[in-house]
mmCIF file of C-alpha atoms in Angstrom:
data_model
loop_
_atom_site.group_PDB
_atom_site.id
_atom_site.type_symbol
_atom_site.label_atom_id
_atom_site.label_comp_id
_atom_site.label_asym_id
_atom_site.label_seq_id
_atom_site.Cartn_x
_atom_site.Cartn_y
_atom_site.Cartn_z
ATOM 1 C CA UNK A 1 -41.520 -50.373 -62.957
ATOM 2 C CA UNK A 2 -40.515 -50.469 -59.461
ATOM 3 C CA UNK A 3 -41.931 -47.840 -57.121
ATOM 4 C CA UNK A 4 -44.476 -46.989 -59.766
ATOM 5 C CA UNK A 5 -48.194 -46.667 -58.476
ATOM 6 C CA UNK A 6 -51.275 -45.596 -60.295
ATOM 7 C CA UNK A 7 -54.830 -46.194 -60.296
ATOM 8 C CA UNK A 8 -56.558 -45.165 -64.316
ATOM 9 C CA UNK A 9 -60.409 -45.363 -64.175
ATOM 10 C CA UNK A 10 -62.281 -45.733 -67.301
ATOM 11 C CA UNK A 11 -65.987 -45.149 -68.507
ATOM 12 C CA UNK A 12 -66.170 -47.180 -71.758
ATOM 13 C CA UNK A 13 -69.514 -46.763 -74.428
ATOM 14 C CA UNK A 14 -69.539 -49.125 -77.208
ATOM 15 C CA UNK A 15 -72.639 -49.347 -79.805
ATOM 16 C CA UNK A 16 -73.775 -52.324 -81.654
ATOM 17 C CA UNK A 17 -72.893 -51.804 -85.146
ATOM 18 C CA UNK A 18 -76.014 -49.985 -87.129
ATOM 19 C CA UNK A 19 -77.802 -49.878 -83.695
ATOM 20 C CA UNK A 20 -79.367 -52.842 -83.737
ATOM 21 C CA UNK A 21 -80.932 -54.565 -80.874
ATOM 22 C CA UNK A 22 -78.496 -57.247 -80.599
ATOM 23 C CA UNK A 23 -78.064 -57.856 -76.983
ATOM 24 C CA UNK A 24 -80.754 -60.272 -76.072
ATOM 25 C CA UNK A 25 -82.297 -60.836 -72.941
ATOM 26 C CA UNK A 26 -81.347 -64.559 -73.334
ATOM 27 C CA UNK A 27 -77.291 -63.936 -72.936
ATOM 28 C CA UNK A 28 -76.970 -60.641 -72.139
ATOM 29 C CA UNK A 29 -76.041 -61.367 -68.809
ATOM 30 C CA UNK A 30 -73.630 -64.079 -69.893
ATOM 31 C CA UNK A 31 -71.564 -61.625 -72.133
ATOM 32 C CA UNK A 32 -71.195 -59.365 -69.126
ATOM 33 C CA UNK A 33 -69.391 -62.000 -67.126
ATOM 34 C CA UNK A 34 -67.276 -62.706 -70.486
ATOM 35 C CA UNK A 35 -66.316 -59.281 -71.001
ATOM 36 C CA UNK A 36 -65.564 -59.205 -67.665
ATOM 37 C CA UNK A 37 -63.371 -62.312 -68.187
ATOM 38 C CA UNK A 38 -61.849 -60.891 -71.087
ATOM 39 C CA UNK A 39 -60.637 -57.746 -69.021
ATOM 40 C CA UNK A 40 -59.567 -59.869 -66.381
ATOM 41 C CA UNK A 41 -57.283 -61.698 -68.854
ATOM 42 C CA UNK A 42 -56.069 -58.441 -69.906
ATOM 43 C CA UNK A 43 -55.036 -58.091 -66.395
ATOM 44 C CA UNK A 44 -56.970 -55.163 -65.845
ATOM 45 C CA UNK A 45 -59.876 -54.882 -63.253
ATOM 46 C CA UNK A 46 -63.455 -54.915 -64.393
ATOM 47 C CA UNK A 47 -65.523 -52.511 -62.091
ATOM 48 C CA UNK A 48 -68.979 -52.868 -63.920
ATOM 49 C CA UNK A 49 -70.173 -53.640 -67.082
ATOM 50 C CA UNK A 50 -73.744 -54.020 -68.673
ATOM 51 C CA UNK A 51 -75.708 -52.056 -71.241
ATOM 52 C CA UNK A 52 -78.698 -52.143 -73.292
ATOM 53 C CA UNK A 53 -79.395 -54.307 -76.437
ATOM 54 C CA UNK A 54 -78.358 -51.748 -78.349
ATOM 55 C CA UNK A 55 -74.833 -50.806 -76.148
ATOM 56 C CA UNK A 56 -73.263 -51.308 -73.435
ATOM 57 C CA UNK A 57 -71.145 -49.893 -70.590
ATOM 58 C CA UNK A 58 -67.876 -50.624 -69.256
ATOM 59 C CA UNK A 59 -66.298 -49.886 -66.243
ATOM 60 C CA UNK A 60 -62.200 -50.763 -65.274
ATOM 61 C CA UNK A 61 -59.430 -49.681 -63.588
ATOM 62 C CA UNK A 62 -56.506 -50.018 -66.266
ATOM 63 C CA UNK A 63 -53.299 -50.603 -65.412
ATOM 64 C CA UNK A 64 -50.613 -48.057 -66.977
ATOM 65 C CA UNK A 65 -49.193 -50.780 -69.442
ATOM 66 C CA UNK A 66 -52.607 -51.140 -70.925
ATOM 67 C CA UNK A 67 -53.417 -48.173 -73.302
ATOM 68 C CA UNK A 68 -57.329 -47.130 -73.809
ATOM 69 C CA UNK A 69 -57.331 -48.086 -77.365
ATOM 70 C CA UNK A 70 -55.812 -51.559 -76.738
ATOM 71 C CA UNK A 71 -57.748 -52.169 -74.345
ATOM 72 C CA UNK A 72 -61.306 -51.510 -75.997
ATOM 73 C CA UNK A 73 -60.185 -52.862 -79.070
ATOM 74 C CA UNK A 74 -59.607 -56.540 -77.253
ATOM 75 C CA UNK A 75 -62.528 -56.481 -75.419
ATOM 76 C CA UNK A 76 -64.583 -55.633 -78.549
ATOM 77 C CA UNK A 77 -62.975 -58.214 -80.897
ATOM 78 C CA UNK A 78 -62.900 -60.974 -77.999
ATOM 79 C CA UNK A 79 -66.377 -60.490 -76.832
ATOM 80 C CA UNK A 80 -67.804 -60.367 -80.779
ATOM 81 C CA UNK A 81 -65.886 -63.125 -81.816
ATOM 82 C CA UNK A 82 -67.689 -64.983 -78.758
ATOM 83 C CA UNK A 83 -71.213 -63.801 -79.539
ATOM 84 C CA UNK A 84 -70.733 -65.308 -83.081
ATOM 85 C CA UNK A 85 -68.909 -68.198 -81.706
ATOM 86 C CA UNK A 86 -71.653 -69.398 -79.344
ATOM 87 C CA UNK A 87 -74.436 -68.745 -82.445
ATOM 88 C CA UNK A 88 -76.549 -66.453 -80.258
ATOM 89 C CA UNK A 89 -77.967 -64.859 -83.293
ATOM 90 C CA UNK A 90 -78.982 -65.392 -86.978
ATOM 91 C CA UNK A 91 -76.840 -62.972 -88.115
ATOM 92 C CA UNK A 92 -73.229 -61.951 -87.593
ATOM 93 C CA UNK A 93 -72.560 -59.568 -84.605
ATOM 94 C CA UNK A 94 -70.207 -56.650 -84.636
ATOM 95 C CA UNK A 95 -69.532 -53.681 -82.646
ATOM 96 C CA UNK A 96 -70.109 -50.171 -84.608
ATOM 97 C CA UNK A 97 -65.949 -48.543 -84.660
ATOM 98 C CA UNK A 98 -65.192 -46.369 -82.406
ATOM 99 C CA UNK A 99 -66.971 -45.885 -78.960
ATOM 100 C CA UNK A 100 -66.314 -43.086 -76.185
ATOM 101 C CA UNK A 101 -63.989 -43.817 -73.432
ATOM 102 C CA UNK A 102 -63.424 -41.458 -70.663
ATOM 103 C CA UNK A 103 -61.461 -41.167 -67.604
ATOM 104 C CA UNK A 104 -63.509 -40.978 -64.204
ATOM 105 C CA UNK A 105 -61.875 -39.337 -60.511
ATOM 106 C CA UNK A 106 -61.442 -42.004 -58.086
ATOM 107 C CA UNK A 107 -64.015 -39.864 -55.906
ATOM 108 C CA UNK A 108 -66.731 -40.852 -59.272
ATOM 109 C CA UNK A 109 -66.248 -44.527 -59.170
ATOM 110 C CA UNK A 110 -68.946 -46.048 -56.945
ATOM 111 C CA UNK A 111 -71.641 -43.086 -58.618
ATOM 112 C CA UNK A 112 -70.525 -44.189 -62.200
ATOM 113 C CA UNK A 113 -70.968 -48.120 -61.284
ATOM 114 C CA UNK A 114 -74.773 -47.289 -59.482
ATOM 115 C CA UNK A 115 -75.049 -45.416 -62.846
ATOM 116 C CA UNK A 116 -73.735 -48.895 -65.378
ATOM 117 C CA UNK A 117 -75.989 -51.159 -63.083
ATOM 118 C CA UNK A 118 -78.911 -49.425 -63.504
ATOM 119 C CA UNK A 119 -79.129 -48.877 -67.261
ATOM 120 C CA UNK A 120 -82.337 -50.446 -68.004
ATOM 121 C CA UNK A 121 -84.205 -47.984 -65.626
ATOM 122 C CA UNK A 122 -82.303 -45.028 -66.906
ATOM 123 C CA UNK A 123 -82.912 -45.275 -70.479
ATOM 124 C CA UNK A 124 -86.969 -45.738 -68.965
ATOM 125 C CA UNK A 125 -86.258 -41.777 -68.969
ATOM 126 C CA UNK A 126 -83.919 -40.971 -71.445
ATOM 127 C CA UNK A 127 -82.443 -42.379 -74.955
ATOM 128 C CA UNK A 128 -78.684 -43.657 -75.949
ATOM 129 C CA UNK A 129 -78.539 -40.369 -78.294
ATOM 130 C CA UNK A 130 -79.342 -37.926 -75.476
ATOM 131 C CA UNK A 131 -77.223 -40.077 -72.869
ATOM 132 C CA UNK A 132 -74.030 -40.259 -75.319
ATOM 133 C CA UNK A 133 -74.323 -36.161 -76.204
ATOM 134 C CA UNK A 134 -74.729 -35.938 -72.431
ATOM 135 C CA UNK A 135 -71.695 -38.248 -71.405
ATOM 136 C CA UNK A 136 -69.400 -36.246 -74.137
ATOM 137 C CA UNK A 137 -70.273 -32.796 -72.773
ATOM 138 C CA UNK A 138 -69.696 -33.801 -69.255
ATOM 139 C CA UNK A 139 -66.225 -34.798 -70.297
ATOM 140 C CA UNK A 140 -65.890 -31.687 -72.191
ATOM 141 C CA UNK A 141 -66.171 -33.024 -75.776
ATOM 142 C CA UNK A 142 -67.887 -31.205 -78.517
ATOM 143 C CA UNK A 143 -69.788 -34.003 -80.840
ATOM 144 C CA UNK A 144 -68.514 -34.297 -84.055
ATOM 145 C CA UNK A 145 -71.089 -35.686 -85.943
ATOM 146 C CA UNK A 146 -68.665 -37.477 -88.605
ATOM 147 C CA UNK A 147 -67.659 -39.278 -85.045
ATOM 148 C CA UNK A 148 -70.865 -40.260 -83.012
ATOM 149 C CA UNK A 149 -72.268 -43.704 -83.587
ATOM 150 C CA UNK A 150 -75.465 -44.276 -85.700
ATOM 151 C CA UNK A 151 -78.467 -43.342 -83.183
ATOM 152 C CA UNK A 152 -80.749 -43.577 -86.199
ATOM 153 C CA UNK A 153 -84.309 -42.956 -84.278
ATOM 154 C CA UNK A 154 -84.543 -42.885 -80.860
#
């Protein structure tokens, strides 16, 4: 559209399906650069992504002809379809439906990318359950627990 300017900021929180601990120090850092290649070949922006073995974080600036859903939907099926291509694990990898995606103010972005970055020291103080209940009631979400991801024990 000519004329047409906008700038869409998303938080993104995808679990591994039933939890598990899939996201091995061995390529974890290697699927963050391919997700971040997959949203690049979305042509969308990637502004941070990374996560725990258990979930992980994204981070972009969407474009308006790129709805949320689409969006995580690709990423998910591109980046589990490459886990499972590159044999990273024993088992088959998939990501648990579903997922919380948010919209973040311009004036958020650089404290929500300091916050993606530094996962591994954050959940030192606090768990994925208590950070996803958190992250919904910030955005003004009431948890529907037919809706939240399996957190199992934390």
């Amino acid at each position: 559209m000519p004329n047409t300017f906008s700038k869409l900021y998303i938080h993104h929180v995808s679990a591994v399906k039933y939890r598990q601990a899939l996201i091995l120090p061995s390529f974890e850092e290697e699927l963050y650069k391919y997700i971040e290649g997959i949203i690049k070949n979305l042509g969308q922006t990637p502004l941070q992504v990374n996560g725990m073995p258990d979930h992980i974080h994204i981070a972009a600036r969407l474009r308006p002809d790129m709805a949320p859903a689409t969006f995580v939907q690709k990423v998910k099926a591109n980046s589990s379809k490459w886990i499972n291509d590159q044999g990273f694990l024993p088992q088959r990898f998939n990501w648990q439906t579903g997922g919380g995606t948010f919209s973040v103010s311009r004036t958020h972005v650089d404290a929500l990318r300091h916050y993606i970055k530094n996962q591994k020291a954050h959940h030192a103080k606090k768990s994925f359950r208590k950070e996803y209940l958190d992250i919904l009631r910030r955005n003004e979400t009431e948890p529907d627990p037919a809706y939240l991801p399996d957190f199992f024990e934390d």
